[in-house]
Structures are given as structure tokens and as C-alpha cells.
Tab-separated table of C-alpha atoms and ligand atoms in Angstrom:
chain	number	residue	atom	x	y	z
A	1	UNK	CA	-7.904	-22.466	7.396
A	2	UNK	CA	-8.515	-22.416	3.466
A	3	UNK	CA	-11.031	-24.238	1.909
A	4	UNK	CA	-10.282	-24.940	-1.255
A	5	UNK	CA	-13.340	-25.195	-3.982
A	6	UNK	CA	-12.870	-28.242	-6.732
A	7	UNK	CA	-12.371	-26.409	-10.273
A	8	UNK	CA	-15.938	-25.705	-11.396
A	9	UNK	CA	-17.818	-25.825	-8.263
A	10	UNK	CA	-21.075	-24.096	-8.563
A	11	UNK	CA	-21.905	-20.622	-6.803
A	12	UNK	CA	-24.427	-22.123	-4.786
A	13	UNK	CA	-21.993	-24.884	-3.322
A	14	UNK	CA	-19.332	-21.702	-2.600
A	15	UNK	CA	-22.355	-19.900	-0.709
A	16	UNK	CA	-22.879	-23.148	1.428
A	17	UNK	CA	-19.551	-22.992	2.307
A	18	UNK	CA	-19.680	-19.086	3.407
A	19	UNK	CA	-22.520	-19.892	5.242
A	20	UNK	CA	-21.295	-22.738	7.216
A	21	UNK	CA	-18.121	-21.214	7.731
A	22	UNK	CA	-19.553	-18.174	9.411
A	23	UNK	CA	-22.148	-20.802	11.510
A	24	UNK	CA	-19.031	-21.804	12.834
A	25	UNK	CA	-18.104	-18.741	14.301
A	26	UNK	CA	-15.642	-17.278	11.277
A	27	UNK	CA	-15.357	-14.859	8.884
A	28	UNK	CA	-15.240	-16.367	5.078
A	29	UNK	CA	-12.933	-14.215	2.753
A	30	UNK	CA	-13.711	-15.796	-1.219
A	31	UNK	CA	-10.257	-15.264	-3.087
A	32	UNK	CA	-11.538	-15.954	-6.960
A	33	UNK	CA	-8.461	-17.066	-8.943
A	34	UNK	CA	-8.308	-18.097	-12.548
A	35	UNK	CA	-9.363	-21.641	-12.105
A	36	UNK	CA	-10.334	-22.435	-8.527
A	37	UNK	CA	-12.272	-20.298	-5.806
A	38	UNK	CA	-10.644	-20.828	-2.341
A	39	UNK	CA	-12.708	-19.610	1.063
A	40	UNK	CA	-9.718	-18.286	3.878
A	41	UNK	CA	-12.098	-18.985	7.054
A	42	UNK	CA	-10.545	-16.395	9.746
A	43	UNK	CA	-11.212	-16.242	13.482
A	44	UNK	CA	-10.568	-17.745	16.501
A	45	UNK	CA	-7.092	-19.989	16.127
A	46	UNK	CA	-7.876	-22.168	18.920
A	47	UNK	CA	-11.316	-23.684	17.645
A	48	UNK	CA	-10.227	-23.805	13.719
A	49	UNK	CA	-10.178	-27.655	13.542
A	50	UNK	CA	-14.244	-28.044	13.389
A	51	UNK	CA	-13.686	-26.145	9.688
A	52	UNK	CA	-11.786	-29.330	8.932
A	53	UNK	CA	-15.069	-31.192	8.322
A	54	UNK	CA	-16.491	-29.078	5.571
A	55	UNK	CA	-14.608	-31.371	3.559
A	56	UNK	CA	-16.710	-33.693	3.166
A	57	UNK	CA	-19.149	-30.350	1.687
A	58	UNK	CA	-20.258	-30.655	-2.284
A	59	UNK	CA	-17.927	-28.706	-4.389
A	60	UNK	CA	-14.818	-29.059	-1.601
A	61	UNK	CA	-11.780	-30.520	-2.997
A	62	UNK	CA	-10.172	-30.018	0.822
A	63	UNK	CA	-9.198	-27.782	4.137
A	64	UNK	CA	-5.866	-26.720	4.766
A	65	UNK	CA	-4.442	-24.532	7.729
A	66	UNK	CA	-2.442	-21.792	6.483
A	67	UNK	CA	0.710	-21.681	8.525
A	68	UNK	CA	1.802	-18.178	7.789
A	69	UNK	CA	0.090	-16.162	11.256
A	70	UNK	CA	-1.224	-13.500	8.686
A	71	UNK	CA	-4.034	-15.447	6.516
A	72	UNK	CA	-5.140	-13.187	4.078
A	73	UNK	CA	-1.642	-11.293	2.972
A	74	UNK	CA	-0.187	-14.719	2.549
A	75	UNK	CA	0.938	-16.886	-0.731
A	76	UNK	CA	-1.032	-19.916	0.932
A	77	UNK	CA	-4.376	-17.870	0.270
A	78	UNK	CA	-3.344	-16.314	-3.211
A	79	UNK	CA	-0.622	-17.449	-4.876
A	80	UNK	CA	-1.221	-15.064	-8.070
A	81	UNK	CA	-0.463	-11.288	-7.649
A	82	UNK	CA	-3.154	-8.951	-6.862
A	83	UNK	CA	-4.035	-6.147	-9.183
A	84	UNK	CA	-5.130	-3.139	-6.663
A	85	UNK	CA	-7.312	-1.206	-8.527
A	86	UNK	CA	-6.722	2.982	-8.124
A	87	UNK	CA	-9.544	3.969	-9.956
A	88	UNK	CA	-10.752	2.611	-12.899
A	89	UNK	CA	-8.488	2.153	-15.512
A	90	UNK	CA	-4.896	2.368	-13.369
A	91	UNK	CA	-3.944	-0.533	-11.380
A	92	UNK	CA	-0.932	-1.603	-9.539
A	93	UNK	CA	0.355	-4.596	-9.522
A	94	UNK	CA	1.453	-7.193	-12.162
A	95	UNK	CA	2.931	-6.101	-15.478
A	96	UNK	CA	2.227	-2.053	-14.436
A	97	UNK	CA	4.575	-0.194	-12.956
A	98	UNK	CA	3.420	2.669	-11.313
A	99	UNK	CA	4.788	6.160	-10.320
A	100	UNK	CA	3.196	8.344	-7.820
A	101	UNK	CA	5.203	12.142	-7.649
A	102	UNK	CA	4.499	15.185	-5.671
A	103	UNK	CA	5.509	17.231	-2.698
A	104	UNK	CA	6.054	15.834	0.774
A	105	UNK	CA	3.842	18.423	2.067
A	106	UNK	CA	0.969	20.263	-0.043
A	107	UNK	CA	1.970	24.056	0.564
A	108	UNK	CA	0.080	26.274	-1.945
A	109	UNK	CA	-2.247	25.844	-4.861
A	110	UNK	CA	0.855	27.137	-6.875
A	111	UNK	CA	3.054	24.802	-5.607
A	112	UNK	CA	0.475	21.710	-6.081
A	113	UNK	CA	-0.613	22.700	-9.319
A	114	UNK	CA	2.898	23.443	-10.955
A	115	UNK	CA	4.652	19.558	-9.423
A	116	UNK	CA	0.892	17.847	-10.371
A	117	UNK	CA	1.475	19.298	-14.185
A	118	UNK	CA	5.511	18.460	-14.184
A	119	UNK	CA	5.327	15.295	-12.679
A	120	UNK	CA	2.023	14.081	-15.227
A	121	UNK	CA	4.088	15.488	-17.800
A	122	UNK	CA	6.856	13.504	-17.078
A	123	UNK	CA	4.667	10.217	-17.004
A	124	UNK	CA	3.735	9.819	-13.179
A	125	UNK	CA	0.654	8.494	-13.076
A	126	UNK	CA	-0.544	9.091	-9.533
A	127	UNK	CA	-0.294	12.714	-7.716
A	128	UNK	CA	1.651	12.189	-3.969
A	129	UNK	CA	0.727	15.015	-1.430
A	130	UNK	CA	0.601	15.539	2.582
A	131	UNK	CA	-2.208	17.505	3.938
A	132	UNK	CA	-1.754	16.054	7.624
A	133	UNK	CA	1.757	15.834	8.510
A	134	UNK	CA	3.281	13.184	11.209
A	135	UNK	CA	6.442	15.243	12.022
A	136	UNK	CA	9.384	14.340	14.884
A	137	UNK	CA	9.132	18.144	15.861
A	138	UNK	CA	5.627	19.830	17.341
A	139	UNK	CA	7.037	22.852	16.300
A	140	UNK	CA	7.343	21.947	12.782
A	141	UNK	CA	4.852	22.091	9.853
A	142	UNK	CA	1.971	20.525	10.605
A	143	UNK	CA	-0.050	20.880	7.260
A	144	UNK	CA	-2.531	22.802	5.960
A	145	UNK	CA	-4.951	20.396	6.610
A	146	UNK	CA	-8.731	20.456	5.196
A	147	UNK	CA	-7.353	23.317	2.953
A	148	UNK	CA	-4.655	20.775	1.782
A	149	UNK	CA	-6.716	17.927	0.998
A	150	UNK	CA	-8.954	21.043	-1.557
A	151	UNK	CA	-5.526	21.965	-3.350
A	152	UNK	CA	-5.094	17.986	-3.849
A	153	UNK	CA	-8.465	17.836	-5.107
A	154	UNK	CA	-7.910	20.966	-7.413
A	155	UNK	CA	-4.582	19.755	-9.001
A	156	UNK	CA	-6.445	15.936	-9.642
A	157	UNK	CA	-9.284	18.322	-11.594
A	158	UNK	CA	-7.069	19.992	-13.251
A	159	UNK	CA	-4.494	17.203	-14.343
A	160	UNK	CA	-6.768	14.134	-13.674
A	161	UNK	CA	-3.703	12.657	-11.846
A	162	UNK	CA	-5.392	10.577	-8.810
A	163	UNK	CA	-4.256	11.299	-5.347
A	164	UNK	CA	-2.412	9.645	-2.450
A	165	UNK	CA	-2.553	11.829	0.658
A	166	UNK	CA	-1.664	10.547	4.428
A	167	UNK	CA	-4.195	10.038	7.256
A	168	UNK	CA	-2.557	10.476	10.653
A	169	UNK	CA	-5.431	10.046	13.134
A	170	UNK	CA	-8.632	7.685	13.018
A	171	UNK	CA	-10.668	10.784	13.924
A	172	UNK	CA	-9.713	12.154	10.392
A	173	UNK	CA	-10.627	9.203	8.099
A	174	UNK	CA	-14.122	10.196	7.012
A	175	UNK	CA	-12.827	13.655	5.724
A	176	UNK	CA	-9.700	12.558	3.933
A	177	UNK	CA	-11.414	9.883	2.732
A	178	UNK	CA	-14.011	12.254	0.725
A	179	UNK	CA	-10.828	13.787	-0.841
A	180	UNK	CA	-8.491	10.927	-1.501
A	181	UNK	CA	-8.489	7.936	-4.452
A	182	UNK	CA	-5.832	6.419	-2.075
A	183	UNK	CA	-5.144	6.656	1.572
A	184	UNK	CA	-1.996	6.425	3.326
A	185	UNK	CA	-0.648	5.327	6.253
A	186	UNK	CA	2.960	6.597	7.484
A	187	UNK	CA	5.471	4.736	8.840
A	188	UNK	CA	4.756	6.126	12.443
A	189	UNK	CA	1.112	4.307	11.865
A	190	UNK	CA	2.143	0.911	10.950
A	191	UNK	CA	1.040	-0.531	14.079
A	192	UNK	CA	-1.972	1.935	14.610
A	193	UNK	CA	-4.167	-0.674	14.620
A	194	UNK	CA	-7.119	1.481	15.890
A	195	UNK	CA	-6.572	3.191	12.684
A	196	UNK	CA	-5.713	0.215	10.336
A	197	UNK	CA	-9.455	-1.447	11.366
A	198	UNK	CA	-10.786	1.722	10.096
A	199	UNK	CA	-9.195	1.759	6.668
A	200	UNK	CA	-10.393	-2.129	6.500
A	201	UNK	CA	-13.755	-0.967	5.964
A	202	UNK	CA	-13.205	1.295	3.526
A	203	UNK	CA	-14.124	1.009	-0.296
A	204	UNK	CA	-10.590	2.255	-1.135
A	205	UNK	CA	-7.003	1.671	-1.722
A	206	UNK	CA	-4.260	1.587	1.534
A	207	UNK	CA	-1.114	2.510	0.578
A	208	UNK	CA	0.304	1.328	3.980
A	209	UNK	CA	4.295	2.248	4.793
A	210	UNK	CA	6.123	-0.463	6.219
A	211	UNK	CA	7.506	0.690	10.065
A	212	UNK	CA	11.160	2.147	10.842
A	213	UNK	CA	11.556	-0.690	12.946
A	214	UNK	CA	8.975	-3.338	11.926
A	215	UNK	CA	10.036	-6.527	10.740
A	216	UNK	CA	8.652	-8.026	7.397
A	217	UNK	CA	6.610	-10.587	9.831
A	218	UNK	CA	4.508	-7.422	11.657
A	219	UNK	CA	4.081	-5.676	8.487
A	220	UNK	CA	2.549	-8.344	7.063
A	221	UNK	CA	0.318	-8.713	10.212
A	222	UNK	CA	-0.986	-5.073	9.661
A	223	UNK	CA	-1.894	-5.604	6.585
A	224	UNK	CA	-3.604	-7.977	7.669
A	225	UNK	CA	-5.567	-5.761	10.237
A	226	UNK	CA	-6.998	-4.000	6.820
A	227	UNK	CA	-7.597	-7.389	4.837
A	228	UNK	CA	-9.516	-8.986	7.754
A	229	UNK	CA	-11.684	-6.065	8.098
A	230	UNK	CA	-12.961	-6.672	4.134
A	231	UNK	CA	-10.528	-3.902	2.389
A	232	UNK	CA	-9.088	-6.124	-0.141
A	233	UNK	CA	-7.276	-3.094	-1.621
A	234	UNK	CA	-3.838	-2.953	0.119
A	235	UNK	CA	-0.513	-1.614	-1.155
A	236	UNK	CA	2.658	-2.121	0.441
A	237	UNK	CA	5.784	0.325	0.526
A	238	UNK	CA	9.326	-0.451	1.880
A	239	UNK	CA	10.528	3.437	2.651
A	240	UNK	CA	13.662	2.311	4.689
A	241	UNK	CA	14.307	1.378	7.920
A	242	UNK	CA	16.329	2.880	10.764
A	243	UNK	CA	19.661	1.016	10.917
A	244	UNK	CA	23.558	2.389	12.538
A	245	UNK	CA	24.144	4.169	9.546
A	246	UNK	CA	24.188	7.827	9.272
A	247	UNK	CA	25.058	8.523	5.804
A	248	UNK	CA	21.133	8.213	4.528
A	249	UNK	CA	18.033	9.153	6.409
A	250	UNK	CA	16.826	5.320	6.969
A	251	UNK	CA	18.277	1.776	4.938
A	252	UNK	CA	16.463	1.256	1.874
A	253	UNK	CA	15.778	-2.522	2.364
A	254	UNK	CA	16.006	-3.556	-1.073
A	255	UNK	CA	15.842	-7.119	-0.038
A	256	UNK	CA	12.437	-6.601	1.169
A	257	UNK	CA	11.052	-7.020	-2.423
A	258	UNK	CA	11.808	-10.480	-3.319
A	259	UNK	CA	11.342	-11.683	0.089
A	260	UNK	CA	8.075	-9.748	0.545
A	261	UNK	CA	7.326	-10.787	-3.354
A	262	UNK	CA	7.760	-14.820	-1.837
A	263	UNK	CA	5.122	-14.542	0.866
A	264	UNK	CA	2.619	-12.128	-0.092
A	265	UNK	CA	0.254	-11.629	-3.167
A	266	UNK	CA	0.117	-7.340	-2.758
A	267	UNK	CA	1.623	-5.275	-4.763
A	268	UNK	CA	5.318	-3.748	-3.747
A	269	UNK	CA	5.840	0.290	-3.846
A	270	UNK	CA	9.576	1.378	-2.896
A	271	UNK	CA	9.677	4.877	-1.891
A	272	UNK	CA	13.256	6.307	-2.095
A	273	UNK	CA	12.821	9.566	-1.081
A	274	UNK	CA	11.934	8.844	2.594
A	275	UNK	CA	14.891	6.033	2.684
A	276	UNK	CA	18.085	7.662	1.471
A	277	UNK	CA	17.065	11.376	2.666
A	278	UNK	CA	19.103	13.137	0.240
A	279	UNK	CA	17.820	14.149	-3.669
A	280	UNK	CA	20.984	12.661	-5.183
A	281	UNK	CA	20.898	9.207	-4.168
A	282	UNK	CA	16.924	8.897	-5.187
A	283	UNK	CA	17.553	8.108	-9.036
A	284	UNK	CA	19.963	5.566	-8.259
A	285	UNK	CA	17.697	3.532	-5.606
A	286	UNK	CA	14.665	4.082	-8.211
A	287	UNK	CA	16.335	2.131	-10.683
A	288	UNK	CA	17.688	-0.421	-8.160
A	289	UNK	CA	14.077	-0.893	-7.240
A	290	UNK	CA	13.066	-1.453	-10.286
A	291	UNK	CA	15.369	-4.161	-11.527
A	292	UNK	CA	14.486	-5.893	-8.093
A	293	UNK	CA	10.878	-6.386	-8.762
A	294	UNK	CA	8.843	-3.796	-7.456
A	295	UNK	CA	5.317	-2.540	-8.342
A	296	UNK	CA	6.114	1.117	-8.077
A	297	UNK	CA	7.791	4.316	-6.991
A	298	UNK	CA	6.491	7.079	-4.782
A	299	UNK	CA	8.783	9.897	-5.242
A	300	UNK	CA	8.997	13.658	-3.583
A	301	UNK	CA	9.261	15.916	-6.174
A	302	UNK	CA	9.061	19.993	-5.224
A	303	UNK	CA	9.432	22.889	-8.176
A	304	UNK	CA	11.626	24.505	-5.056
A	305	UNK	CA	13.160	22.319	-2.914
A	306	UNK	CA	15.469	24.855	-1.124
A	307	UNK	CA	12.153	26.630	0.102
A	308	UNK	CA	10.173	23.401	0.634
A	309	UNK	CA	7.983	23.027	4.321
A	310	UNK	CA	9.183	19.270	5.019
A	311	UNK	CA	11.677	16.907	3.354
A	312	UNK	CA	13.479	19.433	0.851
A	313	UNK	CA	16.843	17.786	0.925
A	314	UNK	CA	15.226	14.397	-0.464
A	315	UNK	CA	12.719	16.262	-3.236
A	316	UNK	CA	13.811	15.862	-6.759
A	317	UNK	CA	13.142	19.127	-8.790
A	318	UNK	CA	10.989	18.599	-12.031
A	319	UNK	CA	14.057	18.298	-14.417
A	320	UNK	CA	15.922	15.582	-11.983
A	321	UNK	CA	12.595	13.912	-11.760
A	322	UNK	CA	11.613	14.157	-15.755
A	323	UNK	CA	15.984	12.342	-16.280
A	324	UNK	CA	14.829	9.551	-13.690
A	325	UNK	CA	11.979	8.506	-15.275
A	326	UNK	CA	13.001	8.214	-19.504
A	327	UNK	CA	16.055	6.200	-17.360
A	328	UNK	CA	13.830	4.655	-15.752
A	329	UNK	CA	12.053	3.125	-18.994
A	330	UNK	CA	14.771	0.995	-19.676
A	331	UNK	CA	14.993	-0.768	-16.278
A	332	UNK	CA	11.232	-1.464	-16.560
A	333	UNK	CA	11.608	-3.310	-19.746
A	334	UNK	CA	14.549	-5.238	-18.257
A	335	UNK	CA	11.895	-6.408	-15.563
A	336	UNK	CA	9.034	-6.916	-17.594
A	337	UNK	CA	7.143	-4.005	-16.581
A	338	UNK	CA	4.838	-1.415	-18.293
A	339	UNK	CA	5.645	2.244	-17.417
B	401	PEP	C1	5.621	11.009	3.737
B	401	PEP	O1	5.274	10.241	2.837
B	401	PEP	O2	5.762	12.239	3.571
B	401	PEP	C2	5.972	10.435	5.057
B	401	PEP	C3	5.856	11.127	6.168
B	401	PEP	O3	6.468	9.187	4.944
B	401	PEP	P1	6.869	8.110	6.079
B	401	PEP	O4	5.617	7.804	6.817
B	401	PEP	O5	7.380	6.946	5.268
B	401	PEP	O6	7.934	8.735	6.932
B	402	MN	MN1	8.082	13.481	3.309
């Protein structure tokens, strides 16, 4: 249910409201927007029509289910967009578009150091590096782990480029999260709902990857895992999605954007890399991106990709990556963005 607050309703009549709502047995969630406060009460479906009567509360205009089955990712809860705040200073989200670079897989502090400085240089704003890797193959690379998540830490001291670095296993969240200014979750995770409650309580940004095979419907509904948990901070990326065809990695589901844009207020990262599976066709699906709306980009980018650990076919060198992005200007002006 949402309860939504009459314009100017004091703080104290909003803190009634909380506290009835968790008397009842739910959890309030306050969504401030820029002239009304609405309370999303979430809990227990079966028992929500008792919220109905805090209607008749001072400062209620009135209670409305929200039919959507995810409550707090929904339009019906938030219409406006929501900002997510990196760290202070760089959001994503609204008029910013963002664009997070780096390797797939953090090898050396060479290698880290030389993509963090090309890919700052060539305006990416966020640094993208794997320290835990969730490969098909046991016998692949794995990552270098604890030492990984240093060389991330190095590269954001010595380029001040934030960093976005994967979490595969709950066990792990505590020490990535000392390293990282945003956590992701891989596609493989999507539904790792063990590990999704986990991030919800963390005072940080999810970047969570939408699933090879998960419809826009579940995706929403683990975001909502993290939401309902208290992390307000979610970030959603479409990275393809496994279809018949062979000639790309995955299907970059373009699509997704405006119809993700129509039911949910979080911000919209494409990442190309992981979708087409081949360097060449990255620019092209960056600026396709783009003109369809989304937030942001996260793009593999490796100073070698011939000798690269994981995903070398798909990682733009410096100089492709440097071309994509002064293209990339124009498309963001077309779509009212700020690069
Ligand atoms: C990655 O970002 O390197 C990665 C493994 O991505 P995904 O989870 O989308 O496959
Ligand atoms: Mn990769």
C-alpha cells in the first residue's frame, strides 16, 4: 500500500504514520518527492487492507495499493527518477550520463593503473574492475582476489576515479565492501537472494546486472530484495540476454530501457561489452544506448586485449575507447544528457 501525505503535512503527522504503519505489522519506506511525501507500507500481502484506515490519519490525503508485485522499484511509489548518489559529487541518474571503464578482470597494478589513467583521461567517470570472478570454466581465472580489490583501491588514489568491483559470494561482502564505492552483482547473482538481502543493508550503491534469462518482471523483484532491506541506492544494467543467436555473446535488449524507464524510478546502465561479445560492435550499441534513454555505460576497456585474463575479444583498447566517447558526446546532447 502507499500512503500518500497531503502537500505540506507536518513531520510529526509523517512520523505518526511510520509508527502506525509498523504497529500494524509493516515496514514504512518515506519516498520524499518535490511536493508530497508518500509512506510505501511493505509486508505481509494478505493482511494489507487494515493500512486502508490510516486514512482517516491527520496529514493523509489517502491509501492506495500498488499493483505492480515489486513496491518499492515501481512508478506507483516514485514517479520522478532517482538520483543514486556514487559518492559525493557524481550521481547517476537524471540529466548525467555516466561512464564507468576498466578491465573485466583486475590483473596487475600496471595493467589497473595504465586503463584507470586512459579511461579518466578519456572522460569516464567511474573505474570498472573484477577482483572475484564468476566464470563458466573452474579452470579459468578466478581473480586475484583481496590483492585485486588493493590494485582497485590504488588506481582510485591515484586517479580519484571511484570503483565498481563484483561481489560473487555473501561470505565476501564485508571485505569488498571496505574497498568498493559501488558493489556489483553479476548476472549469475540476479536471483541470489541470500546475497541481494545483504547488499540491502548496506550504506552503498548496487549496481545489480539484470539475469541471462530473467524477465524484466524478476529483475525488478530483485531489486526489490535490496530496496526492501533499506538500500535505497540501486542501479540497474541490461548486459544482454541469452537468445538463438550466435553471432554476439548475449542480445543486447535495447528495448529494456524505455520499458524499464515506464515502470521503475532507478537509474538505467547498458553494458555493451558483456552483450555483443566482440570489441567492434561495442561503439555502435553505446551510441544506440544512448539515444534510447539510458543512464550510463559500463564498458571493458584493456591497454592489451590480445593478452587479457577474461573477456579480451569484447575489451576496447584505450584509443577505440577515447573515438567512442567524443562520438559519444553528440548522442548525449541529442538525449538531453550531460557527459
Ligand atoms: C563482468 O562485469 O565482468 C561480468 C562478469 O558481467 P556479467 O555478470 O554481466 O556477465
Ligand atoms: Mn567481463
Amino acid at each position: 500500500m502507499i500512503i500518500v501525505m497531503r502537500k505540506g503535512a507536518s513531520k510529526d503527522e509523517l512520523a505518526e504514520v511510520k509508527k502506525r504503519i509498523k504497529e500494524l505489522g509493516y515496514k514504512p519506506h518515506v519516498i520524499h518527492g518535490e511536493t508530497r511525501n508518500v509512506v510505501g507500507a511493505v509486508g505481509d500481502e494478505r493482511g494489507k487492507t487494515v493500512l486502508q484506515a490510516l486514512e482517516s490519519m491527520p496529514g493523509v490525503e489517502n491509501v492506495v495499493p500498488i499493483l505492480k508485485p515489486y513496491k518499492l522499484a515501481s512508478k506507483e511509489v516514485k514517479p520522478e527518477p532517482t538520483a543514486v548518489e556514487i559518492v559525493p559529487g557524481l550521481t547517476i541518474g537524471g540529466d548525467n550520463l555516466v561512464v564507468m571503464a576498466g578491465p573485466c578482470s583486475v590483473e596487475s597494478e600496471e595493467q589497473i593503473l595504465e586503463t584507470a589513467q586512459a579511461v579518466k583521461a578519456a572522460g569516464a567517470t567511474v573505474l570498472r574492475g573484477g577482483a572475484y570472478k564468476p566464470r563458466t570454466s573452474p579452470y579459468s581465472f578466478q581473480g586475484m582476489e583481496e590483492d585485486g580489490l588493493k590494485l582497485l583501491a590504488l588506481a582510485r588514489e591515484a586517479t580519484g576515479l571511484p570503483i565498481v568491483t563484483e561481489v560473487v559470494n555473501p561470505r565476501d561482502v564485508e571485505l569488498v565492501a571496505k574497498y568498493a564505492d559501488i558493489m556489483q552483482v553479476g548476472a549469475r547473482n540476479v536471483q541470489n537472494f541470500a546475497l541481494l538481502k545483504m547488499l540491502g543493508r548496506l550504506d552503498k550503491p548496487i549496481l545489480l546486472k539484470r539475469g541471462m534469462a530473467t524477465t524484466i518482471q524478476e529483475y525488478l523483484m530483485s531489486a526489490e530484495y535490496i530496496l526492501a532491506e533499506g538500500n535505497r541506492r540501486v542501479i540497474l544494467c541490461e548486459r544482454g540476454i541469452r537468445t538463438f543467436e550466435t553471432a554476439t555473446r548475449n542480445t543486447l535488449d535495447i528495448s529494456a530501457i524505455p520499458v524499464l524507464r515506464e515502470q521503475t524510478h532507478l537509474p538505467i546502465l547498458i553494458d555493451p561489452s558483456h552483450a555483443t561479445g566482440h570489441a567492434a560492435l561495442v561503439p555502435s550499441m553505446c551510441y544506440a544506448s544512448v539515444a534510447a534513454g539510458c543512464d550510463g555505460l559500463i564498458v571493458e576497456v584493456h591497454p592489451h586485449p590480445e593478452t587479457a585474463a577474461s573477456d579480451g575479444p569484447q575489451s576496447l583498447r584505450p584509443a577505440e575507447f577515447a573515438a567512442m566517447m567524443s562520438k559519444l558526446a553528440e548522442f548525449a546532447k541529442v538525449a538531453g544528457k550531460k557527459l
